Every structure is written in C-alpha cells, then in structure tokens.
C-alpha cells in the first residue's frame, strides 16, 4: 500500500529512552516470554499452519512496566520476515473474542502475516491521554504495544517495516492512538467502531500514517457523530471522542492529504483522502456502513443486545487487509465464520 510516503523498507526508529525502557523489562521476562507456549488450535486455525514445525497459535507472555501482559499469536505458513498485525479487542472483551469476531488470523495467515491479539488490562485499553482512577498511567498500553512489537521482531521475525494495528471499539481507538503517537513505528492502522479521543483526553496525530476508519451509520453505543460529553461510567470512565469523519480528517491533515472524495458503494459510503505526495495510494479512508451498529461488518458472530445490526454488504476484515497490503480487488462479500456470542465492548 502506498500512501503519504512511499512505504518502502525503512528502519523503525526507537528513541533512546524507549530502547532503555524496553531492555529492562525484557531482560526480566520469563522463558515463556521469549518462547511462547503452544496453545490448542483456534477454531479458524489450520493444524498444519505455521513456519516450519512451529504451532499455528501460541499464547505468549511479556513483562512490561511490572505487569504480566499476555497475547495470542497466530503464525502463517510462511518463512522470512513477515508483516505483523496487532489487533486490539473491545472494552469488556478478551483477545479470543476479537479473534473469533474478525477471523483476522485466517485471512492474514493466507497473506503470510503474523497476527497478535494482546489482552488489555481489566479487559480494556488506555486509548486516551488522560489519567483516570482505573488507568492512572495513560501511556502504559502504548509502551506495552511498543514492547510487544520489539519482542515479536526479535523472536518471531516480524518485519519492523511492516507493522500494522487494528482494533474494535475501545481497541479501535487504541489502534488510532498508536498511529497518532507512533507514526514511525506503524505502517498502517484500521479502526472499526473506534474514534480518536477528544477534550482533556485528546490524542492528536503527529505524523503521516495510512488510516482506515470503518463505522456503522447507526451505532447506538458510540455514535457516528462522536461523544463530546459521554455519560459517567463507575467502572471505567468513557472518554469523549471526535466524530468518525473528524477522526479521519485529523489523520488526513497530519499527512497533508488532498481534498476528500466520497462515493456510494453497495451498503456503504466511502470517503477517500488521497496522498498529497503525488502517489496513487489512499492516505486515509472512511467507510460509513449503512444499517450497521456497533459491530464488525461481515462477522458471523452475533453481537450483544443493544449493539445494533451487522452489515453483510462489507467484509471489514478483507477491506482492512487490502488497505494494509494493497487492494487486489474491492472489499469482498463476507466469508462463513464460526458463530459465538461475544462480550460487551465500548
């Protein structure tokens, strides 16, 4: 995928302070961190997958900032340096919920991509810059993600030049935060039902990153127009957010993209901001999905009550991976996927 800048191989830039911060926790990691233990194959995993004799799915652990952080990793049947997708689950969910809902591990595996599904602390992510009672260190998850990328580059031969982030709901906002605050690390980002945080928790893009935002037009949980004044939540404060369009425009402005063009597609409206450097790729893309709620378009997993309908006119997983790797075709119709209820997200 070409965008703002030519996404030719480039070294990931690790600030000196970050390098020191990562060396210390990684040096204290258990053997499980360096050699993730095998897990039973997921419902979408191929028993014969993985590079060489490595199992297709592993459960990994990584000690960062005094926390024992966990993740699910799916390996493709491919050798050499491989692109990496970090996929963040929604609030109240687990890594396995997003794995089942999105089937990213299967679709990305067919493209030779590693996929890591990290577990959020207390089933959520610090997607905003404001400290809260439940998340007093608002930068904790940013540092964990950086450490996870560095760890997988070292232990799984992930390609540091092709690191992508994606997520759903609160996890989508976390993916956007990584793209906004670490543009040198991230080659592309995609958010489903997630927006940039605003107000005193605002996260602002600091450099050019290709970004896709997928949003349900009838989202009842976090509306398309954003939540400038969210209701209080005694468990974990819901942070204010920009609208989906303002989120996309913030990344377009940060990359110097051109004027947007909107086209009607079957089941959704697509707005594209082209790269401002003369390239032929999309800088930023916003897909507003008709008759869709706070859900992952194309999934076969039933959403919780009150989350609204699931669109079958768009396969969000295929659209995201096409955006990351270069579109071979338009977003395809959804494939059959395992059905399993998921937890709450927001």
Coordinates of C-alpha atoms in Angstrom, one line a residue:
X1 CA 0.0 0.0 0.0
X2 CA 1.4 3.3 -1.0
X3 CA 0.3 6.4 0.8
X4 CA 1.7 9.8 2.1
X5 CA 5.2 8.5 1.9
X6 CA 6.3 5.5 -0.1
X7 CA 6.1 2.6 2.3
X8 CA 9.5 1.3 1.1
X9 CA 11.6 -0.5 3.7
X10 CA 12.6 1.8 6.4
X11 CA 14.1 1.2 9.8
X12 CA 11.9 1.5 12.8
X13 CA 13.0 4.4 14.9
X14 CA 13.4 3.5 18.6
X15 CA 14.1 6.6 20.8
X16 CA 17.0 6.1 23.2
X17 CA 14.8 6.4 26.2
X18 CA 12.4 3.8 24.8
X19 CA 15.2 1.4 24.0
X20 CA 16.4 1.5 27.6
X21 CA 12.9 1.1 28.9
X22 CA 12.3 -2.0 26.8
X23 CA 15.7 -3.6 27.6
X24 CA 15.0 -3.6 31.3
X25 CA 11.6 -5.4 31.3
X26 CA 12.5 -7.7 28.5
X27 CA 15.6 -8.8 30.3
X28 CA 13.4 -9.9 33.2
X29 CA 10.9 -11.8 31.0
X30 CA 10.3 -15.4 31.8
X31 CA 11.2 -18.1 29.4
X32 CA 7.5 -18.0 28.4
X33 CA 8.0 -14.5 27.0
X34 CA 10.9 -15.5 24.7
X35 CA 9.4 -18.8 23.7
X36 CA 5.6 -18.5 23.8
X37 CA 3.9 -21.8 24.7
X38 CA 1.8 -23.6 22.2
X39 CA -2.0 -23.3 22.6
X40 CA -4.6 -25.6 21.2
X41 CA -5.5 -24.5 17.6
X42 CA -8.3 -21.9 17.4
X43 CA -11.5 -22.7 15.5
X44 CA -10.1 -21.0 12.5
X45 CA -6.5 -22.2 12.7
X46 CA -5.1 -24.8 10.5
X47 CA -3.4 -27.7 12.3
X48 CA -0.7 -27.7 9.7
X49 CA -0.1 -23.9 9.8
X50 CA 3.0 -22.1 11.0
X51 CA 6.5 -21.7 9.7
X52 CA 8.5 -24.9 9.8
X53 CA 7.3 -27.0 12.8
X54 CA 6.0 -24.1 14.8
X55 CA 2.4 -24.4 16.0
X56 CA 0.0 -22.0 14.2
X57 CA -1.2 -20.4 17.5
X58 CA 0.7 -19.7 20.7
X59 CA -0.1 -18.0 24.0
X60 CA 2.6 -15.5 24.9
X61 CA 3.5 -13.5 28.0
X62 CA 5.6 -10.4 28.3
X63 CA 6.6 -8.5 31.4
X64 CA 6.3 -4.7 30.8
X65 CA 6.3 -2.0 33.4
X66 CA 5.8 -4.5 36.2
X67 CA 2.7 -6.1 34.6
X68 CA 2.5 -9.7 33.2
X69 CA 1.0 -9.0 29.8
X70 CA -0.5 -11.7 27.6
X71 CA -1.3 -12.2 23.9
X72 CA -2.4 -14.7 21.4
X73 CA -0.1 -15.1 18.4
X74 CA -1.0 -16.7 15.0
X75 CA 1.8 -17.7 12.7
X76 CA 1.4 -18.0 9.0
X77 CA 2.8 -20.9 6.9
X78 CA 5.5 -18.5 5.6
X79 CA 9.2 -18.1 6.1
X80 CA 11.4 -15.0 6.3
X81 CA 10.5 -11.6 7.7
X82 CA 6.7 -11.3 7.9
X83 CA 4.3 -8.4 8.2
X84 CA 2.7 -8.1 11.7
X85 CA -0.8 -7.1 12.6
X86 CA -1.5 -6.1 16.2
X87 CA -5.3 -6.4 16.8
X88 CA -6.9 -4.8 20.0
X89 CA -10.2 -6.2 21.3
X90 CA -13.0 -4.0 22.6
X91 CA -13.8 -3.0 26.2
X92 CA -15.1 -5.8 28.2
X93 CA -13.8 -8.4 25.8
X94 CA -10.9 -10.8 25.5
X95 CA -8.3 -11.3 22.8
X96 CA -10.1 -14.5 21.8
X97 CA -13.4 -12.6 21.2
X98 CA -11.8 -10.4 18.5
X99 CA -10.1 -13.4 17.0
X100 CA -13.5 -15.1 16.6
X101 CA -15.4 -12.0 15.6
X102 CA -12.9 -10.8 12.9
X103 CA -11.2 -14.1 11.8
X104 CA -8.2 -11.9 11.1
X105 CA -5.9 -14.8 11.9
X106 CA -7.2 -16.8 8.9
X107 CA -7.4 -14.0 6.4
X108 CA -4.0 -12.6 7.4
X109 CA -2.4 -16.0 7.6
X110 CA -3.3 -16.6 3.9
X111 CA -1.3 -13.4 3.1
X112 CA 1.7 -14.6 5.1
X113 CA 1.1 -12.1 8.0
X114 CA 1.6 -12.6 11.7
X115 CA -1.3 -11.6 13.9
X116 CA -1.0 -10.8 17.6
X117 CA -4.2 -10.4 19.7
X118 CA -3.0 -8.7 23.0
X119 CA -5.0 -8.8 26.2
X120 CA -5.9 -5.4 27.7
X121 CA -5.6 -4.8 31.4
X122 CA -9.1 -5.2 33.0
X123 CA -10.4 -6.0 29.6
X124 CA -9.8 -2.6 28.2
X125 CA -7.2 -0.1 26.7
X126 CA -5.9 3.3 27.6
X127 CA -6.9 4.8 24.3
X128 CA -6.8 8.4 25.7
X129 CA -4.1 10.7 27.0
X130 CA -6.0 11.5 30.3
X131 CA -5.2 9.6 33.5
X132 CA -8.2 8.1 35.3
X133 CA -8.7 6.3 38.6
X134 CA -8.7 2.9 36.8
X135 CA -5.8 3.9 34.5
X136 CA -3.5 6.3 36.3
X137 CA -0.7 5.8 33.8
X138 CA -2.3 6.8 30.4
X139 CA 0.8 5.7 28.5
X140 CA 1.0 2.2 29.8
X141 CA -0.6 0.5 26.8
X142 CA 1.4 2.5 24.3
X143 CA 4.6 1.3 25.9
X144 CA 3.3 -2.3 26.1
X145 CA 2.5 -2.2 22.3
X146 CA 6.0 -0.9 21.5
X147 CA 7.5 -3.6 23.7
X148 CA 5.3 -6.3 22.0
X149 CA 6.4 -5.2 18.6
X150 CA 10.0 -5.2 19.5
X151 CA 9.6 -8.6 21.1
X152 CA 7.9 -10.1 18.1
X153 CA 10.5 -8.6 15.7
X154 CA 13.2 -10.4 17.8
X155 CA 11.5 -13.7 18.5
X156 CA 9.1 -14.2 15.5
X157 CA 10.9 -12.5 12.7
X158 CA 8.2 -9.8 12.3
X159 CA 9.2 -7.2 9.8
X160 CA 9.7 -3.9 11.7
X161 CA 9.0 -2.0 8.4
X162 CA 5.5 -3.6 8.1
X163 CA 3.8 -3.3 11.4
X164 CA 0.1 -2.6 11.3
X165 CA -2.5 -2.0 14.0
X166 CA -6.2 -2.7 14.0
X167 CA -9.0 -2.9 16.6
X168 CA -12.6 -2.8 17.5
X169 CA -14.4 -0.1 19.6
X170 CA -12.1 0.8 22.5
X171 CA -9.5 -1.3 20.8
X172 CA -10.0 0.6 17.6
X173 CA -9.4 3.8 19.4
X174 CA -6.2 2.2 20.8
X175 CA -5.1 1.4 17.3
X176 CA -5.7 5.0 16.3
X177 CA -3.7 6.2 19.3
X178 CA -0.7 4.1 18.2
X179 CA -0.9 5.5 14.7
X180 CA -1.3 9.1 16.0
X181 CA 1.6 9.0 18.6
X182 CA 4.0 6.5 17.0
X183 CA 3.8 7.2 13.2
X184 CA 7.5 6.0 12.7
X185 CA 6.5 2.6 14.1
X186 CA 3.2 2.0 12.4
X187 CA 2.9 1.4 8.6
X188 CA -0.9 1.5 8.7
X189 CA -3.9 1.5 11.1
X190 CA -7.5 0.5 10.9
X191 CA -10.3 1.1 13.4
X192 CA -13.8 -0.5 13.5
X193 CA -16.3 1.4 15.6
X194 CA -13.4 3.4 17.3
X195 CA -12.6 7.1 17.2
X196 CA -9.9 9.4 18.4
X197 CA -10.4 10.6 21.9
X198 CA -11.0 14.3 22.4
X199 CA -11.3 17.0 25.1
X200 CA -8.9 16.7 28.0
X201 CA -8.1 13.1 26.9
X202 CA -7.3 14.2 23.3
X203 CA -5.0 12.2 21.1
X204 CA -3.7 14.1 18.0
X205 CA -1.9 12.6 15.0
X206 CA 1.8 13.7 14.9
X207 CA 2.8 12.4 11.5
X208 CA 1.7 10.7 8.3
X209 CA 0.2 7.3 8.6
X210 CA -2.3 5.5 6.3
X211 CA -5.5 5.0 8.3
X212 CA -8.9 3.3 7.6
X213 CA -11.9 4.1 9.8
X214 CA -14.9 1.7 9.4
X215 CA -18.0 2.9 11.2
X216 CA -21.7 1.9 11.4
X217 CA -24.1 4.7 10.5
X218 CA -26.5 3.6 13.2
X219 CA -24.0 2.9 16.0
X220 CA -26.0 3.1 19.3
X221 CA -23.0 2.7 21.6
X222 CA -20.6 5.3 20.3
X223 CA -22.4 7.3 17.7
X224 CA -21.0 8.2 14.3
X225 CA -21.0 11.9 15.4
X226 CA -18.8 11.1 18.4
X227 CA -19.3 11.5 22.1
X228 CA -18.2 15.0 23.1
X229 CA -19.8 14.6 26.6
X230 CA -20.1 10.9 27.4
X231 CA -22.1 9.6 30.4
X232 CA -20.2 8.7 33.5
X233 CA -19.2 5.0 34.0
X234 CA -18.4 4.0 37.5
X235 CA -16.2 1.0 36.3
X236 CA -14.1 2.9 33.8
X237 CA -14.7 6.4 32.5
X238 CA -15.8 6.6 28.9
X239 CA -13.7 9.2 27.3
X240 CA -15.0 11.9 24.9
X241 CA -14.3 11.3 21.2
X242 CA -14.3 13.0 17.9
X243 CA -16.8 12.0 15.1
X244 CA -15.7 9.3 12.7
X245 CA -15.2 11.9 10.0
X246 CA -13.3 14.3 12.2
X247 CA -11.1 11.3 13.2
X248 CA -10.3 10.6 9.6
X249 CA -9.7 14.2 8.7
X250 CA -7.2 14.6 11.6
X251 CA -5.0 11.9 10.1
X252 CA -5.5 13.4 6.6
X253 CA -4.4 16.8 7.8
X254 CA -1.4 15.4 9.6
X255 CA -0.3 13.8 6.3
X256 CA -1.0 16.7 4.1
X257 CA -3.6 14.7 2.1
X258 CA -5.7 16.2 -0.7
X259 CA -9.4 17.0 -0.7
X260 CA -11.7 14.1 0.1
X261 CA -13.8 12.4 -2.5
X262 CA -16.9 10.4 -1.5
X263 CA -18.5 7.6 -3.5
X264 CA -21.6 5.5 -2.8
X265 CA -20.8 1.8 -2.7
X266 CA -23.2 -1.1 -2.2
X267 CA -24.0 -0.9 1.5
X268 CA -21.7 1.8 2.5
X269 CA -20.3 5.3 1.6
X270 CA -16.6 5.6 1.0
X271 CA -14.6 8.8 1.5
X272 CA -11.0 8.8 0.4
X273 CA -8.3 11.4 1.1
X274 CA -5.5 10.8 -1.5
X275 CA -1.9 11.1 -0.6
X276 CA -0.6 14.6 -1.1
X277 CA 2.8 13.4 -2.4
X278 CA 1.7 12.5 -5.8
X279 CA 1.4 8.8 -5.0
X280 CA -1.6 6.8 -6.3
X281 CA -2.4 5.3 -2.9
X282 CA -5.1 6.2 -0.3
X283 CA -3.8 8.3 2.6
X284 CA -7.0 7.9 4.6
X285 CA -10.2 6.1 4.0
X286 CA -13.5 6.3 5.8
X287 CA -16.2 3.7 5.3
X288 CA -19.6 4.6 6.7
X289 CA -21.6 1.4 6.7
X290 CA -25.4 1.5 6.2
X291 CA -27.8 -0.3 8.5
X292 CA -24.9 -1.2 10.8
X293 CA -24.4 -0.7 14.5
X294 CA -21.5 -1.0 17.0
X295 CA -20.4 -4.2 15.2
X296 CA -17.8 -5.7 12.9
X297 CA -19.2 -5.7 9.4
X298 CA -19.2 -9.2 7.8
X299 CA -18.9 -11.1 11.0
X300 CA -20.9 -14.3 11.7
X301 CA -20.7 -13.8 15.4
X302 CA -23.8 -12.4 16.9
X303 CA -23.3 -9.1 18.7
X304 CA -24.5 -8.4 22.3
X305 CA -28.1 -7.0 22.7
X306 CA -28.2 -3.3 22.1
X307 CA -25.2 -3.1 19.8
X308 CA -27.3 -2.9 16.6
X309 CA -27.2 -4.9 13.3
X310 CA -24.3 -6.4 11.5
X311 CA -23.8 -5.4 7.9
X312 CA -23.4 -8.2 5.3
X313 CA -22.5 -5.8 2.5
X314 CA -18.9 -5.4 3.6
X315 CA -16.2 -7.7 4.9
X316 CA -14.3 -5.4 7.2
X317 CA -11.5 -8.0 7.6
X318 CA -10.9 -8.2 3.9
X319 CA -11.2 -4.4 3.5
X320 CA -8.6 -3.8 6.2
X321 CA -6.1 -6.3 4.9
X322 CA -6.5 -5.0 1.4
X323 CA -5.8 -1.5 2.7
X324 CA -2.7 -2.7 4.6
X325 CA -1.2 -4.8 1.8
X326 CA -2.6 -3.2 -1.4
X327 CA -6.0 -3.9 -2.8
X328 CA -6.2 -6.7 -5.2
X329 CA -9.9 -6.1 -5.6
X330 CA -12.8 -4.3 -4.0
X331 CA -13.9 -5.4 -0.5
X332 CA -15.4 -8.9 -0.9
X333 CA -18.6 -10.4 0.4
X334 CA -18.2 -11.9 3.9
X335 CA -17.0 -15.5 4.2
X336 CA -18.5 -18.0 6.5
X337 CA -17.1 -17.7 10.0
X338 CA -17.6 -19.5 13.3
X339 CA -20.5 -18.2 15.4
X340 CA -20.0 -17.5 19.1
X341 CA -21.5 -14.8 21.3
X342 CA -19.1 -12.1 22.4
X343 CA -18.9 -9.9 25.5
X344 CA -19.6 -6.2 25.9
X345 CA -17.5 -3.6 24.1
X346 CA -17.4 0.2 24.0

